[in-house]
PDB file of C-alpha atoms and ligand atoms in Angstrom:
ATOM      1  CA  MET A 205      -3.678 -60.709  48.036  1.00 48.00           C
ATOM      2  CA  THR A 206      -2.323 -57.157  46.245  1.00 48.00           C
ATOM      3  CA  SER A 207       0.994 -57.881  44.589  1.00 51.00           C
ATOM      4  CA  PRO A 208       3.115 -54.618  45.530  1.00 53.00           C
ATOM      5  CA  SER A 209       4.458 -54.133  41.829  1.00 66.00           C
ATOM      6  CA  LEU A 210       1.170 -53.381  40.401  1.00 84.00           C
ATOM      7  CA  GLY A 211      -0.534 -49.816  40.559  1.00 95.00           C
ATOM      8  CA  LYS A 212      -3.359 -48.582  42.046  1.00 98.00           C
ATOM      9  CA  VAL A 213      -6.340 -47.495  39.560  1.00 98.00           C
ATOM     10  CA  TRP A 214      -8.088 -44.265  40.534  1.00 98.00           C
ATOM     11  CA  PHE A 215     -11.654 -43.952  38.795  1.00 98.00           C
ATOM     12  CA  VAL A 216     -11.584 -40.006  39.195  1.00 97.00           C
ATOM     13  CA  GLY A 217     -14.732 -37.763  38.940  1.00 97.00           C
ATOM     14  CA  ALA A 218     -13.804 -35.177  36.510  1.00 95.00           C
ATOM     15  CA  GLY A 219     -16.838 -33.329  36.515  1.00 96.00           C
ATOM     16  CA  PRO A 220     -19.056 -31.831  34.202  1.00 96.00           C
ATOM     17  CA  GLY A 221     -17.388 -29.975  31.787  1.00 93.00           C
ATOM     18  CA  ASP A 222     -15.613 -27.154  32.899  1.00 94.00           C
ATOM     19  CA  PRO A 223     -11.928 -27.886  33.879  1.00 93.00           C
ATOM     20  CA  GLU A 224     -12.011 -26.402  36.977  1.00 94.00           C
ATOM     21  CA  LEU A 225     -14.796 -28.283  38.334  1.00 96.00           C
ATOM     22  CA  ILE A 226     -12.540 -30.907  39.141  1.00 96.00           C
ATOM     23  CA  THR A 227     -11.573 -31.820  42.457  1.00 97.00           C
ATOM     24  CA  LEU A 228      -8.165 -30.639  44.039  1.00 97.00           C
ATOM     25  CA  LYS A 229      -7.537 -34.161  44.539  1.00 98.00           C
ATOM     26  CA  GLY A 230      -8.368 -35.272  41.112  1.00 97.00           C
ATOM     27  CA  GLN A 231      -6.530 -33.078  39.850  1.00 96.00           C
ATOM     28  CA  ARG A 232      -3.516 -34.130  41.942  1.00 97.00           C
ATOM     29  CA  LEU A 233      -3.679 -37.626  41.025  1.00 97.00           C
ATOM     30  CA  LEU A 234      -3.766 -37.047  37.444  1.00 96.00           C
ATOM     31  CA  GLY A 235      -0.566 -34.840  37.654  1.00 96.00           C
ATOM     32  CA  GLN A 236       1.360 -37.858  38.784  1.00 96.00           C
ATOM     33  CA  ALA A 237      -0.789 -40.276  36.327  1.00 97.00           C
ATOM     34  CA  GLY A 238       1.377 -42.805  34.196  1.00 97.00           C
ATOM     35  CA  ALA A 239      -1.774 -43.702  32.443  1.00 97.00           C
ATOM     36  CA  VAL A 240      -4.940 -41.708  31.802  1.00 96.00           C
ATOM     37  CA  LEU A 241      -8.087 -43.195  29.985  1.00 96.00           C
ATOM     38  CA  PHE A 242     -10.700 -40.769  29.719  1.00 93.00           C
ATOM     39  CA  ALA A 243     -14.659 -40.641  27.957  1.00 86.00           C
ATOM     40  CA  GLY A 244     -13.927 -38.115  25.313  1.00 82.00           C
ATOM     41  CA  SER A 245     -17.406 -38.077  24.378  1.00 77.00           C
ATOM     42  CA  LEU A 246     -18.092 -36.390  27.395  1.00 79.00           C
ATOM     43  CA  VAL A 247     -15.028 -35.357  29.769  1.00 80.00           C
ATOM     44  CA  ASP A 248     -13.800 -32.350  27.850  1.00 78.00           C
ATOM     45  CA  ARG A 249      -9.848 -32.909  26.945  1.00 80.00           C
ATOM     46  CA  ALA A 250      -9.170 -29.922  28.165  1.00 80.00           C
ATOM     47  CA  VAL A 251      -9.247 -31.627  31.986  1.00 83.00           C
ATOM     48  CA  THR A 252      -6.016 -34.100  30.696  1.00 84.00           C
ATOM     49  CA  GLN A 253      -4.199 -30.856  30.708  1.00 87.00           C
ATOM     50  CA  PHE A 254      -3.549 -31.444  34.226  1.00 90.00           C
ATOM     51  CA  ALA A 255      -1.815 -35.055  33.279  1.00 93.00           C
ATOM     52  CA  PRO A 256       2.452 -34.800  32.795  1.00 94.00           C
ATOM     53  CA  ALA A 257       3.566 -34.715  29.564  1.00 93.00           C
ATOM     54  CA  HIS A 258       5.294 -38.411  29.131  1.00 94.00           C
ATOM     55  CA  CYS A 259       1.936 -39.705  30.491  1.00 95.00           C
ATOM     56  CA  GLU A 260      -0.408 -41.882  27.947  1.00 95.00           C
ATOM     57  CA  VAL A 261      -3.750 -40.556  27.789  1.00 94.00           C
ATOM     58  CA  ARG A 262      -6.182 -42.691  25.736  1.00 94.00           C
ATOM     59  CA  ASP A 263      -9.665 -41.262  24.541  1.00 93.00           C
ATOM     60  CA  SER A 264     -11.973 -44.446  25.096  1.00 93.00           C
ATOM     61  CA  LYS A 265     -14.988 -43.524  23.101  1.00 90.00           C
ATOM     62  CA  ASP A 266     -14.065 -46.405  21.027  1.00 92.00           C
ATOM     63  CA  MET A 267     -13.521 -48.919  23.304  1.00 94.00           C
ATOM     64  CA  THR A 268     -15.999 -51.837  24.782  1.00 94.00           C
ATOM     65  CA  LEU A 269     -16.110 -52.220  28.416  1.00 92.00           C
ATOM     66  CA  GLU A 270     -13.533 -55.034  28.464  1.00 93.00           C
ATOM     67  CA  ALA A 271     -11.203 -52.920  26.534  1.00 95.00           C
ATOM     68  CA  MET A 272     -11.202 -50.572  29.055  1.00 95.00           C
ATOM     69  CA  SER A 273     -10.873 -52.555  31.683  1.00 94.00           C
ATOM     70  CA  ASP A 274      -7.700 -54.666  29.810  1.00 95.00           C
ATOM     71  CA  TRP A 275      -6.346 -51.362  29.218  1.00 96.00           C
ATOM     72  CA  LEU A 276      -6.389 -50.840  33.065  1.00 96.00           C
ATOM     73  CA  VAL A 277      -4.931 -53.487  33.853  1.00 95.00           C
ATOM     74  CA  SER A 278      -1.868 -53.434  31.182  1.00 95.00           C
ATOM     75  CA  GLN A 279      -1.399 -49.879  32.599  1.00 97.00           C
ATOM     76  CA  ALA A 280      -1.534 -50.692  36.250  1.00 96.00           C
ATOM     77  CA  GLN A 281       1.557 -53.299  35.682  1.00 94.00           C
ATOM     78  CA  ARG A 282       3.534 -50.201  34.778  1.00 95.00           C
ATOM     79  CA  HIS A 283       2.413 -47.697  36.532  1.00 97.00           C
ATOM     80  CA  HIS A 284       2.144 -46.413  39.913  1.00 97.00           C
ATOM     81  CA  THR A 285      -0.770 -44.252  39.293  1.00 98.00           C
ATOM     82  CA  VAL A 286      -3.591 -44.941  36.846  1.00 98.00           C
ATOM     83  CA  VAL A 287      -6.224 -42.717  36.185  1.00 97.00           C
ATOM     84  CA  ARG A 288      -9.911 -43.220  34.968  1.00 97.00           C
ATOM     85  CA  LEU A 289     -11.468 -40.037  34.445  1.00 96.00           C
ATOM     86  CA  GLN A 290     -15.525 -40.083  34.459  1.00 95.00           C
ATOM     87  CA  THR A 291     -17.806 -37.395  33.867  1.00 95.00           C
ATOM     88  CA  GLY A 292     -19.547 -36.017  36.637  1.00 97.00           C
ATOM     89  CA  ASP A 293     -19.588 -38.390  39.593  1.00 98.00           C
ATOM     90  CA  PRO A 294     -17.991 -42.006  38.990  1.00 97.00           C
ATOM     91  CA  GLY A 295     -20.857 -43.846  40.681  1.00 98.00           C
ATOM     92  CA  LEU A 296     -23.892 -42.270  38.688  1.00 98.00           C
ATOM     93  CA  TYR A 297     -24.400 -43.977  35.391  1.00 95.00           C
ATOM     94  CA  GLY A 298     -20.966 -44.729  34.931  1.00 93.00           C
ATOM     95  CA  ALA A 299     -20.264 -48.484  34.989  1.00 93.00           C
ATOM     96  CA  LEU A 300     -18.083 -48.146  37.779  1.00 96.00           C
ATOM     97  CA  ILE A 301     -18.496 -51.320  39.317  1.00 97.00           C
ATOM     98  CA  GLU A 302     -18.450 -53.264  35.952  1.00 95.00           C
ATOM     99  CA  MET A 303     -14.663 -51.399  35.379  1.00 95.00           C
ATOM    100  CA  ALA A 304     -14.174 -52.279  38.963  1.00 96.00           C
ATOM    101  CA  ARG A 305     -14.957 -56.154  39.297  1.00 96.00           C
ATOM    102  CA  PRO A 306     -12.403 -57.160  36.718  1.00 95.00           C
ATOM    103  CA  LEU A 307      -9.382 -55.135  38.750  1.00 95.00           C
ATOM    104  CA  GLU A 308     -10.439 -56.681  41.662  1.00 95.00           C
ATOM    105  CA  ALA A 309     -10.626 -60.245  40.105  1.00 94.00           C
ATOM    106  CA  ARG A 310      -6.701 -59.517  39.470  1.00 93.00           C
ATOM    107  CA  GLY A 311      -5.834 -58.207  42.671  1.00 94.00           C
ATOM    108  CA  ILE A 312      -5.491 -54.435  41.207  1.00 96.00           C
ATOM    109  CA  GLU A 313      -6.260 -51.877  44.259  1.00 97.00           C
ATOM    110  CA  TRP A 314      -8.739 -49.261  43.127  1.00 98.00           C
ATOM    111  CA  ALA A 315     -10.733 -46.420  44.633  1.00 98.00           C
ATOM    112  CA  VAL A 316     -12.873 -43.882  43.681  1.00 98.00           C
ATOM    113  CA  VAL A 317     -12.668 -39.740  43.810  1.00 98.00           C
ATOM    114  CA  PRO A 318     -16.154 -38.020  43.716  1.00 98.00           C
ATOM    115  CA  GLY A 319     -16.801 -35.685  40.996  1.00 98.00           C
ATOM    116  CA  VAL A 320     -19.619 -32.762  40.884  1.00 98.00           C
ATOM    117  CA  SER A 321     -22.551 -34.334  39.494  1.00 98.00           C
ATOM    118  CA  SER A 322     -24.089 -32.672  35.784  1.00 98.00           C
ATOM    119  CA  ALA A 323     -27.496 -32.524  38.049  1.00 98.00           C
ATOM    120  CA  MET A 324     -25.466 -30.462  40.561  1.00 98.00           C
ATOM    121  CA  ALA A 325     -23.828 -28.159  37.959  1.00 98.00           C
ATOM    122  CA  SER A 326     -26.994 -28.049  35.815  1.00 98.00           C
ATOM    123  CA  MET A 327     -29.108 -26.481  39.055  1.00 98.00           C
ATOM    124  CA  ALA A 328     -25.714 -24.161  39.417  1.00 98.00           C
ATOM    125  CA  ALA A 329     -26.279 -23.004  36.146  1.00 98.00           C
ATOM    126  CA  ALA A 330     -30.061 -22.099  36.460  1.00 98.00           C
ATOM    127  CA  GLY A 331     -29.661 -20.477  39.621  1.00 98.00           C
ATOM    128  CA  GLU A 332     -32.270 -22.688  40.708  1.00 98.00           C
ATOM    129  CA  SER A 333     -32.036 -25.349  44.233  1.00 98.00           C
ATOM    130  CA  MET A 334     -32.745 -28.561  44.920  1.00 98.00           C
ATOM    131  CA  THR A 335     -34.522 -28.328  47.754  1.00 97.00           C
ATOM    132  CA  LEU A 336     -36.520 -25.446  49.283  1.00 96.00           C
ATOM    133  CA  PRO A 337     -38.284 -25.463  52.985  1.00 93.00           C
ATOM    134  CA  GLU A 338     -41.732 -27.069  52.818  1.00 92.00           C
ATOM    135  CA  VAL A 339     -42.011 -27.409  49.450  1.00 95.00           C
ATOM    136  CA  THR A 340     -39.698 -30.436  48.538  1.00 96.00           C
ATOM    137  CA  GLN A 341     -36.823 -31.847  51.085  1.00 97.00           C
ATOM    138  CA  SER A 342     -35.796 -34.322  48.703  1.00 98.00           C
ATOM    139  CA  VAL A 343     -34.419 -34.780  45.288  1.00 98.00           C
ATOM    140  CA  ILE A 344     -34.285 -38.199  42.828  1.00 98.00           C
ATOM    141  CA  PHE A 345     -31.334 -38.854  40.672  1.00 98.00           C
ATOM    142  CA  THR A 346     -33.133 -41.069  37.438  1.00 98.00           C
ATOM    143  CA  ARG A 347     -33.474 -41.762  34.128  1.00 97.00           C
ATOM    144  CA  VAL A 348     -36.606 -43.389  31.756  1.00 96.00           C
ATOM    145  CA  ALA A 349     -35.725 -46.504  29.991  1.00 93.00           C
ATOM    146  CA  GLY A 350     -33.796 -46.552  26.570  1.00 89.00           C
ATOM    147  CA  ARG A 351     -32.155 -49.529  26.276  1.00 88.00           C
ATOM    148  CA  THR A 352     -31.217 -49.961  29.434  1.00 87.00           C
ATOM    149  CA  PRO A 353     -34.812 -50.959  31.041  1.00 92.00           C
ATOM    150  CA  MET A 354     -35.895 -49.534  34.288  1.00 94.00           C
ATOM    151  CA  PRO A 355     -36.621 -52.013  37.512  1.00 95.00           C
ATOM    152  CA  GLU A 356     -39.483 -52.532  38.749  1.00 95.00           C
ATOM    153  CA  GLY A 357     -41.062 -49.556  40.629  1.00 94.00           C
ATOM    154  CA  GLU A 358     -39.008 -46.936  39.261  1.00 97.00           C
ATOM    155  CA  ASP A 359     -40.474 -45.955  35.958  1.00 95.00           C
ATOM    156  CA  LEU A 360     -41.025 -41.463  36.493  1.00 97.00           C
ATOM    157  CA  ALA A 361     -44.941 -42.297  36.953  1.00 97.00           C
ATOM    158  CA  ALA A 362     -44.132 -43.205  40.119  1.00 97.00           C
ATOM    159  CA  LEU A 363     -40.910 -41.755  41.097  1.00 98.00           C
ATOM    160  CA  ALA A 364     -42.811 -38.601  40.113  1.00 98.00           C
ATOM    161  CA  ALA A 365     -45.321 -39.253  42.020  1.00 97.00           C
ATOM    162  CA  HIS A 366     -43.174 -38.008  45.301  1.00 97.00           C
ATOM    163  CA  ARG A 367     -43.683 -34.230  44.212  1.00 97.00           C
ATOM    164  CA  CYS A 368     -40.073 -33.624  44.626  1.00 98.00           C
ATOM    165  CA  THR A 369     -37.183 -32.760  42.199  1.00 98.00           C
ATOM    166  CA  LEU A 370     -36.315 -35.235  39.782  1.00 98.00           C
ATOM    167  CA  CYS A 371     -33.302 -34.757  37.821  1.00 98.00           C
ATOM    168  CA  VAL A 372     -33.612 -37.086  34.866  1.00 98.00           C
ATOM    169  CA  PHE A 373     -30.132 -38.150  33.096  1.00 98.00           C
ATOM    170  CA  LEU A 374     -30.213 -39.599  30.018  1.00 97.00           C
ATOM    171  CA  SER A 375     -33.382 -38.788  28.912  1.00 97.00           C
ATOM    172  CA  ILE A 376     -33.282 -35.565  26.536  1.00 97.00           C
ATOM    173  CA  THR A 377     -34.184 -37.791  23.364  1.00 97.00           C
ATOM    174  CA  LEU A 378     -37.182 -39.625  25.343  1.00 97.00           C
ATOM    175  CA  LEU A 379     -38.326 -35.908  26.436  1.00 97.00           C
ATOM    176  CA  HIS A 380     -42.013 -37.611  25.513  1.00 97.00           C
ATOM    177  CA  LYS A 381     -41.155 -40.478  28.347  1.00 97.00           C
ATOM    178  CA  VAL A 382     -40.429 -37.672  30.355  1.00 98.00           C
ATOM    179  CA  GLN A 383     -43.621 -35.770  29.678  1.00 98.00           C
ATOM    180  CA  GLU A 384     -45.528 -38.909  30.271  1.00 98.00           C
ATOM    181  CA  GLY A 385     -44.615 -39.674  33.483  1.00 97.00           C
ATOM    182  CA  LEU A 386     -44.995 -36.706  35.027  1.00 98.00           C
ATOM    183  CA  ARG A 387     -48.402 -36.604  33.514  1.00 98.00           C
ATOM    184  CA  ALA A 388     -49.344 -39.766  34.731  1.00 97.00           C
ATOM    185  CA  ALA A 389     -48.218 -38.813  38.177  1.00 97.00           C
ATOM    186  CA  GLY A 390     -50.619 -35.656  38.311  1.00 97.00           C
ATOM    187  CA  TRP A 391     -48.129 -33.060  37.408  1.00 97.00           C
ATOM    188  CA  PRO A 392     -50.138 -29.872  36.423  1.00 97.00           C
ATOM    189  CA  GLU A 393     -49.101 -28.975  32.804  1.00 97.00           C
ATOM    190  CA  HIS A 394     -47.883 -25.582  33.845  1.00 97.00           C
ATOM    191  CA  SER A 395     -45.281 -27.313  35.965  1.00 97.00           C
ATOM    192  CA  PRO A 396     -42.121 -25.446  35.617  1.00 97.00           C
ATOM    193  CA  MET A 397     -39.058 -27.401  33.932  1.00 98.00           C
ATOM    194  CA  LEU A 398     -35.505 -27.256  33.269  1.00 98.00           C
ATOM    195  CA  VAL A 399     -33.272 -28.438  30.942  1.00 98.00           C
ATOM    196  CA  VAL A 400     -29.675 -27.966  30.725  1.00 98.00           C
ATOM    197  CA  HIS A 401     -27.104 -28.280  27.785  1.00 98.00           C
ATOM    198  CA  LYS A 402     -23.591 -28.961  28.609  1.00 97.00           C
ATOM    199  CA  ALA A 403     -23.722 -27.358  31.795  1.00 97.00           C
ATOM    200  CA  SER A 404     -20.593 -25.714  32.906  1.00 96.00           C
ATOM    201  CA  TRP A 405     -19.093 -26.204  29.602  1.00 94.00           C
ATOM    202  CA  PRO A 406     -16.909 -22.722  28.496  1.00 91.00           C
ATOM    203  CA  GLN A 407     -18.894 -20.987  26.112  1.00 94.00           C
ATOM    204  CA  GLN A 408     -21.280 -24.237  25.619  1.00 95.00           C
ATOM    205  CA  GLU A 409     -23.729 -24.282  28.348  1.00 97.00           C
ATOM    206  CA  ARG A 410     -27.684 -23.972  27.474  1.00 98.00           C
ATOM    207  CA  VAL A 411     -30.139 -23.112  29.895  1.00 98.00           C
ATOM    208  CA  VAL A 412     -33.354 -23.734  28.352  1.00 98.00           C
ATOM    209  CA  ARG A 413     -36.742 -23.038  30.693  1.00 98.00           C
ATOM    210  CA  GLY A 414     -40.243 -24.700  29.946  1.00 98.00           C
ATOM    211  CA  THR A 415     -43.480 -26.253  31.666  1.00 98.00           C
ATOM    212  CA  LEU A 416     -44.669 -30.124  31.096  1.00 98.00           C
ATOM    213  CA  ALA A 417     -46.686 -29.033  28.235  1.00 98.00           C
ATOM    214  CA  ASP A 418     -43.852 -26.462  26.016  1.00 98.00           C
ATOM    215  CA  ILE A 419     -40.389 -27.873  27.182  1.00 98.00           C
ATOM    216  CA  ARG A 420     -40.096 -30.737  24.745  1.00 98.00           C
ATOM    217  CA  GLN A 421     -40.621 -27.897  21.792  1.00 98.00           C
ATOM    218  CA  ARG A 422     -38.487 -25.283  23.406  1.00 98.00           C
ATOM    219  CA  CYS A 423     -35.627 -27.924  23.249  1.00 98.00           C
ATOM    220  CA  ARG A 424     -36.673 -28.910  19.907  1.00 97.00           C
ATOM    221  CA  GLU A 425     -36.381 -25.081  18.948  1.00 97.00           C
ATOM    222  CA  ALA A 426     -32.836 -24.871  20.555  1.00 97.00           C
ATOM    223  CA  GLY A 427     -32.049 -27.919  18.655  1.00 97.00           C
ATOM    224  CA  ILE A 428     -30.634 -29.807  21.869  1.00 97.00           C
ATOM    225  CA  VAL A 429     -30.597 -33.408  20.867  1.00 94.00           C
ATOM    226  CA  SER A 430     -28.106 -34.692  23.403  1.00 95.00           C
ATOM    227  CA  GLN A 431     -25.671 -34.134  26.423  1.00 95.00           C
ATOM    228  CA  ALA A 432     -28.365 -32.289  28.478  1.00 98.00           C
ATOM    229  CA  MET A 433     -29.974 -32.464  32.016  1.00 98.00           C
ATOM    230  CA  VAL A 434     -33.827 -32.364  32.166  1.00 98.00           C
ATOM    231  CA  VAL A 435     -35.239 -31.187  35.452  1.00 98.00           C
ATOM    232  CA  ALA A 436     -38.459 -31.111  36.925  1.00 98.00           C
ATOM    233  CA  SER A 437     -39.239 -29.640  40.445  1.00 98.00           C
ATOM    234  CA  PRO A 438     -41.446 -27.804  42.360  1.00 97.00           C
ATOM    235  CA  THR A 439     -38.731 -25.448  43.615  1.00 97.00           C
ATOM    236  CA  LEU A 440     -37.994 -23.914  40.012  1.00 97.00           C
ATOM    237  CA  GLY A 441     -38.761 -20.598  39.380  1.00 96.00           C
ATOM    238  CA  SER A 442     -38.352 -20.039  43.552  1.00 96.00           C
ATOM    239  CA  LEU A 443     -36.397 -16.858  42.736  1.00 95.00           C
ATOM    240  CA  HIS A 444     -39.208 -14.689  41.991  1.00 94.00           C
ATOM    241  CA  TRP A 445     -42.840 -15.959  43.881  1.00 92.00           C
ATOM    242  CA  PRO A 446     -44.078 -13.310  45.929  1.00 87.00           C
ATOM    243  CA  ASP A 447     -44.305 -15.757  49.270  1.00 84.00           C
ATOM    244  CA  LEU A 448     -41.172 -18.302  50.584  1.00 85.00           C
ATOM    245  CA  THR A 449     -41.105 -20.170  53.483  1.00 72.00           C
ATOM    246  CA  ARG A 450     -37.639 -18.675  54.899  1.00 66.00           C
ATOM    247  CA  SER A 451     -35.104 -21.958  55.663  1.00 66.00           C
ATOM    248  CA  LYS A 452     -35.221 -22.712  59.602  1.00 64.00           C
ATOM    249  CA  LEU A 453     -31.783 -22.471  59.164  1.00 62.00           C
ATOM    250  CA  TYR A 454     -31.349 -18.766  58.892  1.00 64.00           C
ATOM    251  CA  ASP A 455     -34.433 -17.784  60.513  1.00 65.00           C
ATOM    252  CA  PRO A 456     -33.820 -15.168  63.802  1.00 65.00           C
ATOM    253  CA  THR A 457     -35.594 -17.200  65.813  1.00 64.00           C
ATOM    254  CA  PHE A 458     -34.393 -20.466  65.391  1.00 65.00           C
ATOM    255  CA  THR A 459     -31.634 -21.331  67.714  1.00 69.00           C
ATOM    256  CA  HIS A 460     -29.105 -24.346  66.395  1.00 70.00           C
ATOM    257  CA  ARG A 461     -25.748 -25.556  67.346  1.00 72.00           C
ATOM    258  CA  PHE A 462     -23.974 -22.613  66.088  1.00 71.00           C
ATOM    259  CA  ARG A 463     -25.999 -19.452  66.965  1.00 72.00           C
ATOM    260  CA  LYS A 464     -28.518 -18.759  69.613  1.00 74.00           C
ATOM    261  CA  ALA A 465     -32.038 -17.348  68.332  1.00 72.00           C
ATOM    262  CA  THR A 466     -32.279 -13.736  68.859  1.00 70.00           C
ATOM    263  CA  ALA A 467     -36.267 -13.428  69.454  1.00 59.00           C
TER     264      ALA A 467
HETATM  265  N1  LIG B 271     -21.834 -39.390  35.740  1.00 94.99           N
HETATM  266  C1  LIG B 271     -22.551 -38.317  35.211  1.00 94.99           C
HETATM  267  C2  LIG B 271     -23.903 -38.736  34.115  1.00 94.99           C
HETATM  268  C3  LIG B 271     -23.051 -39.605  33.047  1.00 94.99           C
HETATM  269  S1  LIG B 271     -24.764 -40.343  32.194  1.00 94.99           S
HETATM  270  C4  LIG B 271     -22.729 -37.168  35.989  1.00 94.99           C
HETATM  271  O1  LIG B 271     -22.768 -37.149  37.070  1.00 94.99           O
HETATM  272  O2  LIG B 271     -23.355 -36.394  35.749  1.00 94.99           O
HETATM  273  C5  LIG B 271     -24.726 -39.399  31.053  1.00 94.99           C
HETATM  274  C6  LIG B 271     -25.638 -37.981  31.575  1.00 94.99           C
HETATM  275  O3  LIG B 271     -25.464 -37.098  32.170  1.00 94.99           O
HETATM  276  C7  LIG B 271     -26.235 -37.239  29.867  1.00 94.99           C
HETATM  277  O4  LIG B 271     -26.866 -38.216  29.477  1.00 94.99           O
HETATM  278  C8  LIG B 271     -26.745 -36.587  30.442  1.00 94.99           C
HETATM  279  O5  LIG B 271     -27.972 -36.495  31.079  1.00 94.99           O
HETATM  280  C9  LIG B 271     -25.961 -36.260  31.962  1.00 94.99           C
HETATM  281  N2  LIG B 271     -24.892 -35.035  31.588  1.00 94.99           N
HETATM  282  C10 LIG B 271     -23.832 -35.206  31.504  1.00 94.99           C
HETATM  283  N3  LIG B 271     -22.838 -34.272  31.613  1.00 94.99           N
HETATM  284  C11 LIG B 271     -23.635 -33.479  31.358  1.00 94.99           C
HETATM  285  C12 LIG B 271     -23.429 -31.738  31.643  1.00 94.99           C
HETATM  286  N4  LIG B 271     -22.495 -31.227  31.281  1.00 94.99           N
HETATM  287  N5  LIG B 271     -24.698 -30.956  31.386  1.00 94.99           N
HETATM  288  C13 LIG B 271     -26.001 -31.467  31.172  1.00 94.99           C
HETATM  289  N6  LIG B 271     -26.020 -33.174  31.383  1.00 94.99           N
HETATM  290  C14 LIG B 271     -24.911 -33.953  31.439  1.00 94.99           C
END
């Protein structure tokens, strides 16, 4: 049973970096927060500007998961609204469940406010689309194995066999493994690839374009070693293709719920 004297913990997606990419709801909750725990290694401190002056703001970068949970629990005993600010969307590589379980066990209410993931921000930075009619209609968010092993059936070679858009998180230092996976799935060496460093961060965003063959070299030249999204997709570069299949949704000969076909 939830005690009425306890506050609520909100896991809020801070967005990918640009403070303007937090949701209105996230901003409102920050504005009424008594305590904020933010992931300082990935969330710009500027996002915490939305918290009131008296709010306790703590950077979690030196904390263990247990210490974070204890902090959230103790703050929920003092404040009505406690915010755990997470990079991008809290449900992607964010240890959400590990942090929510101790709250649940102590009867502390919690909820999630979704955020703009860095995958979205990276494609936006490059002016690229994740889907394209008759090219690919699917997106896979994944990573390669680092210290966290990949579950069976999820190695990149297996996922890349789908030939859809692949957004590879947490893997910039493992680009050779990304290349290995794509090659094992038969992607040609000239397949376009994209790496975006600090997507949406004001003045810090960098977009590196290349191919399966040279993306690693290009990232090395650009000195990109952290906080980057790796994208492999058959849609990349489509802005400049000579032929493009139109999306049915906007085709004048296609009737749908909101528009009658004109021809
Ligand atoms: N929950 C986050 C992901 C956290 S895991 C989200 O939804 O975006 C951390 C990884 O996310 C990084 O290794 C990197 O691959 C990616 N990432 C986070 N912020 C990024 C940014 N601004 N630009 C590019 N990649 C980013």
